[in-house]
CSV table of C-alpha atoms in Angstrom, one decimal:
chain,number,residue,atom,x,y,z
U,9,MET,CA,-7.3,13.0,41.2
U,10,MET,CA,-3.7,13.8,40.8
U,11,GLU,CA,-2.0,13.3,37.3
U,12,LEU,CA,1.2,12.0,37.3
U,13,PRO,CA,3.8,13.4,35.4
U,14,PRO,CA,4.9,11.6,31.9
U,15,THR,CA,7.7,9.6,32.6
U,16,ARG,CA,10.8,9.1,29.9
U,17,ALA,CA,9.7,5.8,29.0
U,18,GLY,CA,6.0,7.1,28.2
U,19,HIS,CA,7.6,9.4,26.2
U,20,VAL,CA,9.5,6.9,24.3
U,21,GLY,CA,6.6,4.6,23.9
U,22,ARG,CA,4.6,7.3,22.4
U,23,ALA,CA,7.0,8.1,20.0
U,24,LEU,CA,7.7,4.7,18.9
U,25,SER,CA,4.2,3.9,18.8
U,26,ALA,CA,3.1,7.1,16.7
U,27,SER,CA,6.0,6.0,14.3
U,28,ALA,CA,5.1,2.6,14.1
U,29,ILE,CA,1.6,3.8,12.9
U,30,LEU,CA,3.0,6.4,10.5
U,31,LEU,CA,5.4,3.9,8.7
U,32,PHE,CA,2.5,1.3,8.3
U,33,LEU,CA,0.4,4.3,6.8
U,34,ALA,CA,3.2,5.4,4.5
U,35,MET,CA,4.4,1.8,3.6
U,36,PRO,CA,2.2,1.1,0.6
U,37,ILE,CA,2.8,4.9,-0.6
U,38,VAL,CA,6.7,3.9,-0.2
U,39,ILE,CA,6.5,0.8,-1.9
U,40,ILE,CA,4.5,2.2,-5.0
U,41,LEU,CA,7.1,5.1,-5.6
U,42,VAL,CA,10.4,2.5,-5.3
U,43,THR,CA,8.5,-0.2,-7.6
U,44,SER,CA,8.0,2.8,-10.0
U,45,PHE,CA,11.4,3.2,-10.5
U,46,GLY,CA,12.2,-0.5,-11.0
U,47,ALA,CA,13.5,-1.6,-14.5
U,48,ASP,CA,11.8,-5.0,-14.8
U,49,GLY,CA,8.5,-5.8,-16.3
U,50,ILE,CA,6.9,-7.4,-13.4
U,51,GLY,CA,6.8,-4.7,-10.5
U,52,GLU,CA,9.5,-6.5,-8.2
U,53,PHE,CA,9.9,-4.9,-4.9
U,54,PRO,CA,12.6,-3.9,-4.0
U,55,PRO,CA,13.8,-3.6,-7.9
U,56,LYS,CA,17.0,-5.2,-8.9
U,57,GLN,CA,17.8,-2.2,-11.2
U,58,TYR,CA,16.5,1.3,-11.7
U,59,SER,CA,15.3,3.2,-14.7
U,60,THR,CA,12.9,5.6,-15.5
U,61,HIS,CA,11.4,3.7,-18.5
U,62,TRP,CA,8.0,3.3,-16.9
U,63,TYR,CA,7.5,7.1,-16.4
U,64,GLU,CA,8.8,7.8,-20.2
U,65,GLN,CA,5.9,5.2,-21.3
U,66,MET,CA,3.3,6.8,-19.4
U,67,ALA,CA,4.2,10.2,-21.1
U,68,ALA,CA,4.7,9.2,-24.5
U,69,PRO,CA,3.0,11.3,-26.9
U,70,GLY,CA,0.0,9.8,-28.5
U,71,GLY,CA,-0.2,6.6,-26.0
U,72,ASN,CA,-2.9,5.5,-24.0
U,73,TRP,CA,-1.7,6.9,-20.9
U,74,ALA,CA,-1.0,10.2,-22.0
U,75,THR,CA,-4.5,10.2,-23.8
U,76,SER,CA,-6.1,9.6,-20.6
U,77,ILE,CA,-4.2,11.8,-18.7
U,78,ALA,CA,-5.3,14.6,-20.9
U,79,LEU,CA,-8.8,13.6,-21.0
U,80,SER,CA,-8.8,13.2,-16.9
U,81,SER,CA,-7.2,16.8,-17.0
U,82,LEU,CA,-9.8,18.3,-19.2
U,83,VAL,CA,-12.6,16.7,-17.0
U,84,ALA,CA,-11.4,17.6,-13.8
U,85,THR,CA,-11.2,21.5,-14.7
U,86,LEU,CA,-14.7,21.4,-16.2
U,87,THR,CA,-15.6,19.8,-12.9
U,88,THR,CA,-13.7,22.4,-10.7
U,89,VAL,CA,-15.8,25.0,-12.8
U,90,PHE,CA,-19.1,23.6,-12.5
U,91,SER,CA,-18.2,22.8,-8.9
U,92,LEU,CA,-17.1,26.4,-7.8
U,93,VAL,CA,-20.2,28.0,-9.4
U,94,LEU,CA,-22.7,25.3,-7.5
U,95,GLY,CA,-20.8,25.2,-4.4
U,96,VAL,CA,-20.5,29.4,-4.2
U,97,THR,CA,-24.2,29.8,-4.9
U,98,ALA,CA,-25.3,27.1,-2.5
U,99,ALA,CA,-23.1,28.0,0.1
U,100,THR,CA,-23.9,31.8,0.1
U,101,ALA,CA,-28.0,30.8,0.3
U,102,LEU,CA,-27.0,28.2,3.1
U,103,ALA,CA,-24.7,30.2,5.2
U,104,ARG,CA,-26.5,33.9,4.5
U,105,GLY,CA,-29.8,33.4,3.4
U,106,ARG,CA,-32.6,32.5,5.3
U,107,LEU,CA,-34.5,29.1,3.3
U,108,PRO,CA,-37.4,27.6,3.9
U,109,LEU,CA,-36.7,24.1,5.2
U,110,HIS,CA,-33.2,25.0,5.6
U,111,ALA,CA,-32.3,21.6,7.0
U,112,ALA,CA,-33.9,19.3,4.2
U,113,VAL,CA,-32.0,21.7,1.6
U,114,TYR,CA,-28.9,21.3,3.3
U,115,GLY,CA,-29.3,17.3,3.8
U,116,LEU,CA,-30.4,17.5,0.0
U,117,VAL,CA,-27.0,19.1,-1.4
U,118,LEU,CA,-24.9,16.7,0.8
U,119,ALA,CA,-26.7,13.5,-0.1
U,120,PRO,CA,-24.4,12.5,-2.5
U,121,MET,CA,-21.9,12.1,-0.3
U,122,LEU,CA,-23.9,9.5,1.6
U,123,ILE,CA,-24.9,7.5,-1.4
U,124,PRO,CA,-22.7,4.6,-2.8
U,125,GLN,CA,-20.9,5.8,-6.0
U,126,VAL,CA,-22.1,3.0,-8.1
U,127,VAL,CA,-25.7,3.8,-7.4
U,128,ILE,CA,-25.2,7.5,-8.7
U,129,ALA,CA,-23.1,6.3,-11.5
U,130,LEU,CA,-25.5,3.8,-12.5
U,131,GLY,CA,-28.3,6.9,-12.3
U,132,LEU,CA,-26.1,9.1,-14.5
U,133,PHE,CA,-25.8,6.2,-16.9
U,134,LEU,CA,-29.4,6.0,-17.3
U,135,PHE,CA,-30.0,9.5,-17.8
U,136,PHE,CA,-27.2,10.1,-20.4
U,137,GLU,CA,-27.3,7.0,-22.5
U,138,PRO,CA,-31.0,7.8,-24.2
U,139,VAL,CA,-29.5,11.1,-25.4
U,140,GLY,CA,-26.2,9.6,-26.7
U,141,MET,CA,-23.7,11.5,-24.2
U,142,LEU,CA,-21.9,8.6,-23.2
U,143,GLY,CA,-18.0,9.1,-23.3
U,144,SER,CA,-18.5,12.9,-23.7
U,145,PRO,CA,-16.1,14.7,-21.6
U,146,LEU,CA,-18.9,17.0,-20.8
U,147,ALA,CA,-21.4,14.3,-19.3
U,148,ILE,CA,-18.4,12.8,-17.3
U,149,ALA,CA,-17.9,16.4,-15.7
U,150,LEU,CA,-21.4,16.8,-14.8
U,151,GLY,CA,-21.6,13.3,-13.3
U,152,HIS,CA,-18.3,14.1,-11.3
U,153,THR,CA,-19.8,17.5,-10.4
U,154,VAL,CA,-22.6,15.6,-8.4
U,155,LEU,CA,-20.0,14.2,-6.1
U,156,ALA,CA,-17.6,17.3,-6.0
U,157,ALA,CA,-19.9,19.8,-5.5
U,158,PRO,CA,-21.0,18.9,-2.0
U,159,ILE,CA,-17.3,19.0,-0.9
U,160,ALA,CA,-17.2,22.4,-2.3
U,161,VAL,CA,-20.5,23.4,-0.3
U,162,LEU,CA,-18.8,22.5,2.7
U,163,ILE,CA,-15.6,24.0,2.3
U,164,MET,CA,-17.5,27.4,1.2
U,165,ILE,CA,-20.3,27.4,3.9
U,166,SER,CA,-17.2,27.2,6.3
U,167,THR,CA,-15.3,30.2,5.0
U,168,LEU,CA,-18.1,32.2,4.8
U,169,ARG,CA,-19.0,31.8,8.3
U,170,ALA,CA,-15.6,32.6,9.2
U,171,ILE,CA,-15.8,35.9,7.5
U,172,ASP,CA,-17.2,39.1,9.8
U,173,GLU,CA,-20.3,40.1,8.4
U,174,ARG,CA,-19.9,43.2,10.0
U,175,LEU,CA,-17.5,44.1,7.1
U,176,GLU,CA,-20.2,43.6,4.4
U,177,ASP,CA,-22.9,45.5,7.0
U,178,ALA,CA,-20.2,48.7,6.9
U,179,ALA,CA,-19.7,48.5,3.1
U,180,ALA,CA,-23.5,48.5,2.7
U,181,SER,CA,-23.8,51.4,5.0
U,182,MET,CA,-21.4,53.6,2.9
U,183,GLY,CA,-24.0,52.9,-0.3
U,184,ALA,CA,-22.0,49.7,-1.7
U,185,GLY,CA,-24.2,47.4,-3.7
U,186,ARG,CA,-24.3,43.7,-3.3
U,187,LEU,CA,-22.3,43.1,-6.2
U,188,THR,CA,-19.8,45.6,-4.8
U,189,ILE,CA,-19.6,44.2,-1.4
U,190,ALA,CA,-19.4,40.6,-3.2
U,191,ARG,CA,-16.5,41.5,-5.5
U,192,ARG,CA,-14.6,43.7,-3.2
U,193,ILE,CA,-14.9,42.1,0.3
U,194,THR,CA,-16.6,38.6,0.2
U,195,PHE,CA,-14.8,37.0,-2.6
U,196,PRO,CA,-11.3,38.4,-1.5
U,197,LEU,CA,-11.5,37.4,1.9
U,198,ALA,CA,-12.9,34.0,0.9
U,199,THR,CA,-10.0,33.4,-1.5
U,200,PRO,CA,-8.3,30.9,0.6
U,201,GLY,CA,-11.9,29.0,0.7
U,202,LEU,CA,-12.2,28.9,-3.0
U,203,ILE,CA,-8.9,28.0,-3.5
U,204,ALA,CA,-9.1,24.9,-1.3
U,205,ALA,CA,-12.6,24.1,-2.8
U,206,ALA,CA,-11.0,24.0,-6.4
U,207,VAL,CA,-8.4,21.8,-5.4
U,208,PHE,CA,-10.3,19.4,-3.8
U,209,SER,CA,-12.9,19.3,-6.5
U,210,PHE,CA,-9.9,18.6,-9.0
U,211,ILE,CA,-8.5,16.0,-7.1
U,212,THR,CA,-12.0,14.2,-6.4
U,213,SER,CA,-12.6,14.4,-10.2
U,214,PHE,CA,-9.4,13.0,-11.5
U,215,ASP,CA,-9.4,10.1,-9.0
U,216,GLU,CA,-13.3,9.3,-9.5
U,217,PHE,CA,-13.9,5.6,-11.2
U,218,PHE,CA,-17.4,4.4,-10.7
U,219,ILE,CA,-19.1,7.3,-12.8
U,220,ALA,CA,-15.9,7.5,-15.2
U,221,GLN,CA,-16.4,3.6,-15.8
U,222,PHE,CA,-20.2,3.7,-16.5
U,223,MET,CA,-19.8,6.7,-18.6
U,224,SER,CA,-16.7,5.8,-20.7
U,225,THR,CA,-16.5,4.5,-24.1
U,226,PRO,CA,-13.7,2.4,-25.6
U,227,ASP,CA,-12.1,5.9,-27.4
U,228,THR,CA,-12.8,7.8,-24.1
U,229,ARG,CA,-11.4,6.7,-21.1
U,230,THR,CA,-10.2,8.6,-17.9
U,231,LEU,CA,-7.2,7.7,-15.9
U,232,PRO,CA,-8.7,5.8,-13.3
U,233,VAL,CA,-10.5,3.8,-15.9
U,234,LEU,CA,-7.6,2.9,-17.6
U,235,VAL,CA,-5.5,1.7,-14.5
U,236,PHE,CA,-8.4,-0.7,-13.7
U,237,ASN,CA,-8.3,-2.1,-17.2
U,238,ALA,CA,-4.7,-2.4,-17.1
U,239,LEU,CA,-4.7,-4.2,-13.9
U,240,GLN,CA,-7.7,-6.5,-14.6
U,241,PHE,CA,-5.9,-9.2,-16.4
U,242,ASP,CA,-2.2,-8.6,-15.9
U,243,VAL,CA,-0.2,-6.4,-14.0
U,244,ASP,CA,1.2,-3.4,-16.1
U,245,PRO,CA,4.4,-1.8,-14.6
U,246,THR,CA,3.3,1.7,-16.0
U,247,VAL,CA,0.7,1.6,-13.4
U,248,THR,CA,3.1,2.3,-10.5
U,249,ALA,CA,4.5,5.3,-12.2
U,250,VAL,CA,1.0,6.5,-12.9
U,251,SER,CA,0.2,5.9,-9.3
U,252,ALA,CA,3.4,7.7,-8.4
U,253,VAL,CA,2.2,10.5,-10.2
U,254,LEU,CA,-1.2,10.4,-8.7
U,255,ILE,CA,0.4,10.7,-5.4
U,256,ALA,CA,2.7,13.4,-6.0
U,257,LEU,CA,-0.4,15.5,-7.0
U,258,ALA,CA,-2.4,14.7,-4.0
U,259,VAL,CA,0.4,15.9,-2.1
U,260,LEU,CA,1.3,19.2,-3.9
U,261,ALA,CA,-2.7,19.7,-3.7
U,262,LEU,CA,-2.5,19.3,0.1
U,263,ALA,CA,0.6,21.8,0.5
U,264,LEU,CA,-1.0,24.4,-1.7
U,265,VAL,CA,-4.3,24.3,0.2
U,266,ALA,CA,-2.2,24.2,3.5
U,267,ALA,CA,0.2,27.1,2.3
U,268,VAL,CA,-3.0,29.3,0.9
U,269,ARG,CA,-5.0,29.1,4.2
U,270,LYS,CA,-1.8,29.9,6.2
U,271,LEU,CA,-1.1,32.9,4.2
U,272,GLY,CA,-5.0,34.0,4.2
U,273,GLY,CA,-4.8,33.5,8.1
U,274,ASN,CA,-1.4,35.4,8.7
U,275,ARG,CA,-2.7,38.3,6.4
U,276,ASN,CA,-6.3,38.5,8.1
U,277,GLY,CA,-4.4,37.8,11.7
U,278,GLN,CA,-2.1,41.0,11.0
U,279,GLY,CA,-5.5,43.1,10.3
U,280,VAL,CA,-4.4,43.4,6.7
U,281,LEU,CA,-7.6,42.7,4.6
U,282,PRO,CA,-7.0,41.7,0.9
U,283,VAL,CA,-9.7,43.9,-0.3
U,284,GLU,CA,-9.7,47.1,-2.3
U,285,PRO,CA,-10.9,50.6,-0.8
U,286,LEU,CA,-14.3,51.3,-1.8
U,287,ALA,CA,-14.1,54.8,-2.2
């Protein structure tokens, strides 16, 4: 069947449809960003007056918001470290190893992505509560690792499978050991994937609510838990400033991942390997 050439009206219709969809998807973000600069105390949109008061209140030293941001940053950093260690180890075994019951192991690693988070949170609460670790940043980070590690595994599996194994075989044929190959060949080539895994692990932990809610105490509340508490019985306009910061953090994280992947692709595409000479 002959395909008819696209008409000018068709181009205009598609452009208008795409613009309407993008506007609808971006509208909540735009409303939050604009409202966060409002001077009133009821979160009115559009604001009648503009101010940075809510950002100043959010960043006030010693305040609840600054304390929660610091705690969430600490927990997210620990989660990122744990997720990278588990992600690199599991991805290497799944992508390069010959494990028995490979499909079953792969499904087990990814199972936390399919189980409702509230179920995982309840299980973690029942595990950590008897040992008195509720409210511990380490316990919350371990809980977040259950959710972030599968994401790191997926990213690292894709990254390792994209690396030409002949480079590693060539290094091995010249006498390089496994650690030398990993340090000078595999990990440098996998740097974009490592950075992407770290960024997504950090964001997953920083934004997670259910596990933090079950594991928190009145003295240790992560940022999502404090946001929930602030909106439970009243509307605190500071939440709009916090939400704007979270949006900016997500955008910066995605931009960083895109830039690193593009840089890594350009370097490899030009035939320049980011590795040291083996000799």
